């Protein structure tokens, strides 16, 4: 058991081989935070980390003689002696928001509880994690607060959440319920966030943590392109390979807040959870409210160490289902090949060419249903458009399978176009505020998924198609943010719940579909990467990373995404040139070399390529099939950042460390440039690796310490036929010699 309770000091120590997390029950019954970081020896008391010297101008807790303002806490409240932003707030019927949750009991048990209706990390057998459940109670309100801490035995990670229970006879309104709060003793950190917009998601933004509040969040109803529910604090001296780093990831797909408040004594309070802005939850007697889960990771091996923990944990104990441990099929998606301009014959021809080159899965994107000839109609009408697809999805999917391919289908189940049969029949099923106009995004409205009957209806429609057709893959899209958020199905004092209820509705639909169609591979998508979050990975083990399919932009997007999410979860496709988002020409080789580091596929009509290009595509697909196990399930290292250098590099190393694949990308060409080396990572130092591209072997320690020579034709005088271009790249494959 990796959780101990020291009776005399009233301290809990959660530890495994790599981390320690220490909590103390304070003299006033509230919970103090003593330590989170690298594993330290256990002892009876770490109480000396609680320093209670009084300061001028602070208000003292009566009877206890200290001020919460200067105490690092586990789940703090506002209104007594702490003036920082709190983890919780409860509005009571007398108008007060003051609470005082004090310790009542604890439970330590093996394994990790399921969070009803919410995505969360899990264990497969009890020995993989231990859980500490701390129960607190506000005696005046008779409301219970249950704090959950699960420490994974093999991972440097703690999963946290909070649950409110109401055994009192009265309803209360929760207006703030964070998933985690961590008070750190100093503020000597860089804060890293992953921000952007459509087609430039998860750009790495780093700044020094400062006194005051720094925060990112979403108010859009989904986690968003703009900010990701994942942040990092690293010591300024830490880098990709060494130093102290903490990562905080919210397993949630709706409105979120991730925040660090540094007070003027340089104490840092990190918080993460449902965004309290526009949120309230009415907690009726005998009901409970469970927050989403937050996962905290500590690494003393720099940013790569942190990412590898998230990768392993999320790949093996957040993602689920038959596809979790399987390499992903090479797919071809028709979106950028045809947009809405297709019929069955055209699709079959595209699929046939794909099959010839080795593609395994053909995906039919938007436009197959209802009166969907553009993005202005049809959403909500989940039956095949018979003009385009006379034999329906059933007929098309059978035809695709006859070609020797699997068949995949695009859906956008949360949406409705006003120009659709569904909307004409049920206009009240769209989220809208009575008496107000409804804003449209991409000509569509958002269905009220807080209502069970709406979710049930959509389930029945799509389940019918899945049951009668041969569908092996679903791309689940979501193309607009939520506005005028209001549900006619709920009373006035429950409108603050709708954003959260909406995402619970999305989760419930996913859950039903994956339970009833367990063989289907789901890929989540929201206009590209507007919902690339840990919550989605629980249902869909991969996600369309970005609508930007340009290889150069993708280096940054995939690099940024890799901080918190595994390589196998990133949908990554080769698309046509000029690229449809940037109009840039990049070599086909580079497009492949970037897309290899993900769930690989194509987003073009292969029939439009030259014979030579088709040959390249065949080689790419053969390469991916040979090395996808290493790339998708190996250990991933970021080597050099595209946010800081003209040359970016990353690599994947197989579990046995005998095979490695290095991706090396030079954005702009340079002339008569320096000789270059790249230090590799994760190899066996004493083993000889043959580097196929050089037809030579090197010891692992040579490659990791002296480096792989990566000088290209621009180092010196380049000659026609042997030169680099802009957007040049190279893959190096390393194999241990037996
Ligand atoms: C947005 C997605 O990100 C694209 O890949 C494509 O599926 C379109 N929607 C279709 O409308």
PDB file of C-alpha atoms in Angstrom, residues 349-542:
ATOM      1  CA  UNK A 349     -12.614   5.073 -57.436  1.00  0.00           C
ATOM      2  CA  UNK A 350     -10.744   7.011 -54.768  1.00  0.00           C
ATOM      3  CA  UNK A 351     -10.945   4.034 -52.444  1.00  0.00           C
ATOM      4  CA  UNK A 352      -9.766   1.609 -55.124  1.00  0.00           C
ATOM      5  CA  UNK A 353      -6.639   3.682 -55.788  1.00  0.00           C
ATOM      6  CA  UNK A 354      -6.053   3.885 -52.039  1.00  0.00           C
ATOM      7  CA  UNK A 355      -6.272   0.130 -51.755  1.00  0.00           C
ATOM      8  CA  UNK A 356      -3.754  -0.291 -54.587  1.00  0.00           C
ATOM      9  CA  UNK A 357      -1.238   1.746 -52.615  1.00  0.00           C
ATOM     10  CA  UNK A 358      -1.749  -0.086 -49.339  1.00  0.00           C
ATOM     11  CA  UNK A 359      -4.342   2.001 -47.493  1.00  0.00           C
ATOM     12  CA  UNK A 360      -6.396  -0.076 -45.017  1.00  0.00           C
ATOM     13  CA  UNK A 361      -9.369   2.126 -44.142  1.00  0.00           C
ATOM     14  CA  UNK A 362     -11.415   4.440 -46.335  1.00  0.00           C
ATOM     15  CA  UNK A 363     -13.225   7.236 -44.504  1.00  0.00           C
ATOM     16  CA  UNK A 364     -16.236   9.032 -45.920  1.00  0.00           C
ATOM     17  CA  UNK A 365     -16.320  12.525 -44.445  1.00  0.00           C
ATOM     18  CA  UNK A 366     -19.048  15.181 -44.369  1.00  0.00           C
ATOM     19  CA  UNK A 367     -21.858  15.292 -46.945  1.00  0.00           C
ATOM     20  CA  UNK A 368     -23.307  11.763 -47.057  1.00  0.00           C
ATOM     21  CA  UNK A 369     -26.624  12.427 -45.283  1.00  0.00           C
ATOM     22  CA  UNK A 370     -29.904  14.332 -45.622  1.00  0.00           C
ATOM     23  CA  UNK A 371     -29.924  17.293 -47.997  1.00  0.00           C
ATOM     24  CA  UNK A 372     -26.280  18.014 -47.293  1.00  0.00           C
ATOM     25  CA  UNK A 373     -24.832  19.535 -50.461  1.00  0.00           C
ATOM     26  CA  UNK A 374     -23.001  22.261 -48.559  1.00  0.00           C
ATOM     27  CA  UNK A 375     -22.523  23.170 -44.923  1.00  0.00           C
ATOM     28  CA  UNK A 376     -25.828  25.025 -44.806  1.00  0.00           C
ATOM     29  CA  UNK A 377     -28.193  22.071 -44.497  1.00  0.00           C
ATOM     30  CA  UNK A 378     -28.766  18.521 -43.405  1.00  0.00           C
ATOM     31  CA  UNK A 379     -27.123  18.223 -39.997  1.00  0.00           C
ATOM     32  CA  UNK A 380     -29.420  16.186 -37.785  1.00  0.00           C
ATOM     33  CA  UNK A 381     -30.764  14.029 -40.620  1.00  0.00           C
ATOM     34  CA  UNK A 382     -28.663  10.922 -40.168  1.00  0.00           C
ATOM     35  CA  UNK A 383     -29.816   8.903 -43.152  1.00  0.00           C
ATOM     36  CA  UNK A 384     -27.944   8.565 -46.435  1.00  0.00           C
ATOM     37  CA  UNK A 385     -28.508  10.992 -49.274  1.00  0.00           C
ATOM     38  CA  UNK A 386     -29.839   8.627 -51.918  1.00  0.00           C
ATOM     39  CA  UNK A 387     -28.978  10.889 -54.831  1.00  0.00           C
ATOM     40  CA  UNK A 388     -25.303  10.597 -54.035  1.00  0.00           C
ATOM     41  CA  UNK A 389     -25.365   7.196 -52.458  1.00  0.00           C
ATOM     42  CA  UNK A 390     -28.182   5.238 -54.097  1.00  0.00           C
ATOM     43  CA  UNK A 391     -27.400   2.105 -52.092  1.00  0.00           C
ATOM     44  CA  UNK A 392     -27.019   4.009 -48.856  1.00  0.00           C
ATOM     45  CA  UNK A 393     -24.210   3.615 -46.342  1.00  0.00           C
ATOM     46  CA  UNK A 394     -24.940  -0.078 -46.224  1.00  0.00           C
ATOM     47  CA  UNK A 395     -24.345  -0.501 -49.964  1.00  0.00           C
ATOM     48  CA  UNK A 396     -21.292   1.747 -50.040  1.00  0.00           C
ATOM     49  CA  UNK A 397     -19.684   0.150 -47.002  1.00  0.00           C
ATOM     50  CA  UNK A 398     -20.179  -3.312 -48.480  1.00  0.00           C
ATOM     51  CA  UNK A 399     -18.617  -2.171 -51.720  1.00  0.00           C
ATOM     52  CA  UNK A 400     -15.633  -0.711 -49.871  1.00  0.00           C
ATOM     53  CA  UNK A 401     -15.172  -3.935 -47.954  1.00  0.00           C
ATOM     54  CA  UNK A 402     -15.302  -5.875 -51.241  1.00  0.00           C
ATOM     55  CA  UNK A 403     -12.312  -3.816 -52.333  1.00  0.00           C
ATOM     56  CA  UNK A 404     -10.460  -5.143 -49.298  1.00  0.00           C
ATOM     57  CA  UNK A 405     -10.700  -1.960 -47.240  1.00  0.00           C
ATOM     58  CA  UNK A 406     -12.435  -1.162 -43.984  1.00  0.00           C
ATOM     59  CA  UNK A 407     -15.029   1.592 -44.085  1.00  0.00           C
ATOM     60  CA  UNK A 408     -15.251   4.659 -41.836  1.00  0.00           C
ATOM     61  CA  UNK A 409     -17.875   7.365 -41.504  1.00  0.00           C
ATOM     62  CA  UNK A 410     -17.956  11.033 -40.426  1.00  0.00           C
ATOM     63  CA  UNK A 411     -20.705  12.305 -38.127  1.00  0.00           C
ATOM     64  CA  UNK A 412     -21.469  15.516 -36.280  1.00  0.00           C
ATOM     65  CA  UNK A 413     -24.110  14.275 -33.883  1.00  0.00           C
ATOM     66  CA  UNK A 414     -24.292  17.278 -31.564  1.00  0.00           C
ATOM     67  CA  UNK A 415     -25.462  19.691 -34.245  1.00  0.00           C
ATOM     68  CA  UNK A 416     -28.464  20.645 -36.313  1.00  0.00           C
ATOM     69  CA  UNK A 417     -28.898  22.917 -39.306  1.00  0.00           C
ATOM     70  CA  UNK A 418     -32.059  25.044 -39.211  1.00  0.00           C
ATOM     71  CA  UNK A 419     -32.482  23.706 -42.736  1.00  0.00           C
ATOM     72  CA  UNK A 420     -33.023  20.077 -41.729  1.00  0.00           C
ATOM     73  CA  UNK A 421     -35.939  17.754 -41.106  1.00  0.00           C
ATOM     74  CA  UNK A 422     -34.838  17.379 -37.495  1.00  0.00           C
ATOM     75  CA  UNK A 423     -34.996  21.098 -36.823  1.00  0.00           C
ATOM     76  CA  UNK A 424     -38.326  21.495 -38.601  1.00  0.00           C
ATOM     77  CA  UNK A 425     -39.751  18.742 -36.396  1.00  0.00           C
ATOM     78  CA  UNK A 426     -38.088  19.828 -33.109  1.00  0.00           C
ATOM     79  CA  UNK A 427     -36.994  23.480 -33.164  1.00  0.00           C
ATOM     80  CA  UNK A 428     -36.924  23.461 -29.354  1.00  0.00           C
ATOM     81  CA  UNK A 429     -34.221  20.782 -29.354  1.00  0.00           C
ATOM     82  CA  UNK A 430     -31.528  23.349 -30.163  1.00  0.00           C
ATOM     83  CA  UNK A 431     -29.932  25.221 -27.290  1.00  0.00           C
ATOM     84  CA  UNK A 432     -31.419  28.712 -27.339  1.00  0.00           C
ATOM     85  CA  UNK A 433     -32.404  31.461 -24.929  1.00  0.00           C
ATOM     86  CA  UNK A 434     -36.118  32.308 -25.012  1.00  0.00           C
ATOM     87  CA  UNK A 435     -36.816  35.683 -26.593  1.00  0.00           C
ATOM     88  CA  UNK A 436     -33.270  36.043 -27.945  1.00  0.00           C
ATOM     89  CA  UNK A 437     -31.960  35.428 -31.415  1.00  0.00           C
ATOM     90  CA  UNK A 438     -29.802  32.354 -31.833  1.00  0.00           C
ATOM     91  CA  UNK A 439     -26.356  32.927 -33.280  1.00  0.00           C
ATOM     92  CA  UNK A 440     -25.271  30.460 -35.899  1.00  0.00           C
ATOM     93  CA  UNK A 441     -21.810  29.104 -36.497  1.00  0.00           C
ATOM     94  CA  UNK A 442     -21.170  27.384 -39.824  1.00  0.00           C
ATOM     95  CA  UNK A 443     -24.941  27.733 -40.391  1.00  0.00           C
ATOM     96  CA  UNK A 444     -25.697  25.407 -37.522  1.00  0.00           C
ATOM     97  CA  UNK A 445     -27.107  25.298 -34.020  1.00  0.00           C
ATOM     98  CA  UNK A 446     -26.112  23.077 -31.132  1.00  0.00           C
ATOM     99  CA  UNK A 447     -28.519  20.380 -30.006  1.00  0.00           C
ATOM    100  CA  UNK A 448     -29.580  20.431 -26.390  1.00  0.00           C
ATOM    101  CA  UNK A 449     -27.632  17.416 -25.174  1.00  0.00           C
ATOM    102  CA  UNK A 450     -28.581  18.237 -21.593  1.00  0.00           C
ATOM    103  CA  UNK A 451     -31.891  16.567 -22.539  1.00  0.00           C
ATOM    104  CA  UNK A 452     -31.911  12.820 -22.485  1.00  0.00           C
ATOM    105  CA  UNK A 453     -34.634  12.514 -25.128  1.00  0.00           C
ATOM    106  CA  UNK A 454     -32.488  14.444 -27.612  1.00  0.00           C
ATOM    107  CA  UNK A 455     -29.475  12.233 -27.001  1.00  0.00           C
ATOM    108  CA  UNK A 456     -31.681   9.114 -27.234  1.00  0.00           C
ATOM    109  CA  UNK A 457     -33.133  10.231 -30.545  1.00  0.00           C
ATOM    110  CA  UNK A 458     -29.703  10.864 -32.053  1.00  0.00           C
ATOM    111  CA  UNK A 459     -28.457   7.557 -30.698  1.00  0.00           C
ATOM    112  CA  UNK A 460     -31.290   5.652 -32.344  1.00  0.00           C
ATOM    113  CA  UNK A 461     -30.688   7.317 -35.687  1.00  0.00           C
ATOM    114  CA  UNK A 462     -26.985   6.649 -35.858  1.00  0.00           C
ATOM    115  CA  UNK A 463     -27.195   3.212 -34.232  1.00  0.00           C
ATOM    116  CA  UNK A 464     -29.553   2.108 -37.004  1.00  0.00           C
ATOM    117  CA  UNK A 465     -26.936   2.912 -39.633  1.00  0.00           C
ATOM    118  CA  UNK A 466     -24.128   1.319 -37.671  1.00  0.00           C
ATOM    119  CA  UNK A 467     -26.153  -1.828 -37.099  1.00  0.00           C
ATOM    120  CA  UNK A 468     -27.018  -2.368 -40.757  1.00  0.00           C
ATOM    121  CA  UNK A 469     -23.735  -1.211 -42.346  1.00  0.00           C
ATOM    122  CA  UNK A 470     -20.117  -2.265 -42.176  1.00  0.00           C
ATOM    123  CA  UNK A 471     -18.676   0.665 -40.293  1.00  0.00           C
ATOM    124  CA  UNK A 472     -15.291   0.112 -38.635  1.00  0.00           C
ATOM    125  CA  UNK A 473     -14.409   3.694 -37.748  1.00  0.00           C
ATOM    126  CA  UNK A 474     -16.251   6.878 -36.795  1.00  0.00           C
ATOM    127  CA  UNK A 475     -14.915  10.412 -37.057  1.00  0.00           C
ATOM    128  CA  UNK A 476     -17.010  12.418 -34.578  1.00  0.00           C
ATOM    129  CA  UNK A 477     -16.831  16.082 -35.485  1.00  0.00           C
ATOM    130  CA  UNK A 478     -18.077  19.221 -33.670  1.00  0.00           C
ATOM    131  CA  UNK A 479     -17.842  22.460 -35.581  1.00  0.00           C
ATOM    132  CA  UNK A 480     -19.026  25.344 -33.470  1.00  0.00           C
ATOM    133  CA  UNK A 481     -18.870  26.753 -29.967  1.00  0.00           C
ATOM    134  CA  UNK A 482     -21.981  27.107 -27.823  1.00  0.00           C
ATOM    135  CA  UNK A 483     -23.796  30.437 -27.607  1.00  0.00           C
ATOM    136  CA  UNK A 484     -27.110  31.446 -26.018  1.00  0.00           C
ATOM    137  CA  UNK A 485     -26.626  28.497 -23.670  1.00  0.00           C
ATOM    138  CA  UNK A 486     -30.016  27.803 -22.129  1.00  0.00           C
ATOM    139  CA  UNK A 487     -32.222  24.754 -21.966  1.00  0.00           C
ATOM    140  CA  UNK A 488     -35.990  24.964 -21.951  1.00  0.00           C
ATOM    141  CA  UNK A 489     -36.056  21.633 -20.181  1.00  0.00           C
ATOM    142  CA  UNK A 490     -34.617  23.064 -16.957  1.00  0.00           C
ATOM    143  CA  UNK A 491     -35.886  25.667 -14.482  1.00  0.00           C
ATOM    144  CA  UNK A 492     -34.306  29.083 -13.990  1.00  0.00           C
ATOM    145  CA  UNK A 493     -32.135  28.070 -11.063  1.00  0.00           C
ATOM    146  CA  UNK A 494     -30.588  25.237 -13.044  1.00  0.00           C
ATOM    147  CA  UNK A 495     -29.480  27.177 -16.136  1.00  0.00           C
ATOM    148  CA  UNK A 496     -25.947  27.428 -14.760  1.00  0.00           C
ATOM    149  CA  UNK A 497     -25.729  23.662 -15.145  1.00  0.00           C
ATOM    150  CA  UNK A 498     -26.370  23.473 -18.867  1.00  0.00           C
ATOM    151  CA  UNK A 499     -22.807  23.723 -20.177  1.00  0.00           C
ATOM    152  CA  UNK A 500     -21.791  20.875 -17.904  1.00  0.00           C
ATOM    153  CA  UNK A 501     -24.954  18.874 -18.541  1.00  0.00           C
ATOM    154  CA  UNK A 502     -24.314  19.295 -22.263  1.00  0.00           C
ATOM    155  CA  UNK A 503     -20.890  17.692 -22.074  1.00  0.00           C
ATOM    156  CA  UNK A 504     -22.272  14.941 -19.831  1.00  0.00           C
ATOM    157  CA  UNK A 505     -24.789  14.301 -22.623  1.00  0.00           C
ATOM    158  CA  UNK A 506     -21.953  14.057 -25.144  1.00  0.00           C
ATOM    159  CA  UNK A 507     -20.136  11.597 -22.886  1.00  0.00           C
ATOM    160  CA  UNK A 508     -23.289   9.520 -22.434  1.00  0.00           C
ATOM    161  CA  UNK A 509     -23.804   9.239 -26.188  1.00  0.00           C
ATOM    162  CA  UNK A 510     -20.186   8.231 -26.707  1.00  0.00           C
ATOM    163  CA  UNK A 511     -20.509   5.664 -23.927  1.00  0.00           C
ATOM    164  CA  UNK A 512     -23.595   4.067 -25.435  1.00  0.00           C
ATOM    165  CA  UNK A 513     -22.003   3.893 -28.846  1.00  0.00           C
ATOM    166  CA  UNK A 514     -18.739   2.395 -27.667  1.00  0.00           C
ATOM    167  CA  UNK A 515     -20.541  -0.125 -25.459  1.00  0.00           C
ATOM    168  CA  UNK A 516     -22.865  -1.228 -28.237  1.00  0.00           C
ATOM    169  CA  UNK A 517     -20.333  -1.043 -31.082  1.00  0.00           C
ATOM    170  CA  UNK A 518     -17.111  -2.001 -29.312  1.00  0.00           C
ATOM    171  CA  UNK A 519     -15.223  -2.885 -32.482  1.00  0.00           C
ATOM    172  CA  UNK A 520     -15.489   0.617 -33.945  1.00  0.00           C
ATOM    173  CA  UNK A 521     -12.428   2.866 -33.796  1.00  0.00           C
ATOM    174  CA  UNK A 522     -13.525   6.373 -32.792  1.00  0.00           C
ATOM    175  CA  UNK A 523     -11.612   9.500 -33.748  1.00  0.00           C
ATOM    176  CA  UNK A 524     -12.801  12.680 -32.078  1.00  0.00           C
ATOM    177  CA  UNK A 525     -12.610  15.978 -33.902  1.00  0.00           C
ATOM    178  CA  UNK A 526     -13.849  19.521 -33.397  1.00  0.00           C
ATOM    179  CA  UNK A 527     -13.016  21.642 -36.422  1.00  0.00           C
ATOM    180  CA  UNK A 528      -9.679  19.933 -36.129  1.00  0.00           C
ATOM    181  CA  UNK A 529      -8.305  20.177 -32.611  1.00  0.00           C
ATOM    182  CA  UNK A 530     -10.900  22.172 -30.684  1.00  0.00           C
ATOM    183  CA  UNK A 531     -11.579  19.263 -28.343  1.00  0.00           C
ATOM    184  CA  UNK A 532      -8.204  17.581 -28.149  1.00  0.00           C
ATOM    185  CA  UNK A 533      -8.360  16.841 -24.449  1.00  0.00           C
ATOM    186  CA  UNK A 534      -7.941  14.025 -21.979  1.00  0.00           C
ATOM    187  CA  UNK A 535     -11.713  13.706 -21.545  1.00  0.00           C
ATOM    188  CA  UNK A 536     -12.190  12.747 -25.167  1.00  0.00           C
ATOM    189  CA  UNK A 537      -9.403  10.153 -25.040  1.00  0.00           C
ATOM    190  CA  UNK A 538     -11.522   8.069 -22.664  1.00  0.00           C
ATOM    191  CA  UNK A 539     -14.020   7.527 -25.482  1.00  0.00           C
ATOM    192  CA  UNK A 540     -12.022   8.045 -28.674  1.00  0.00           C
ATOM    193  CA  UNK A 541      -8.401   6.852 -28.527  1.00  0.00           C
ATOM    194  CA  UNK A 542      -7.406   9.223 -31.307  1.00  0.00           C
TER     195      UNK A 542
END
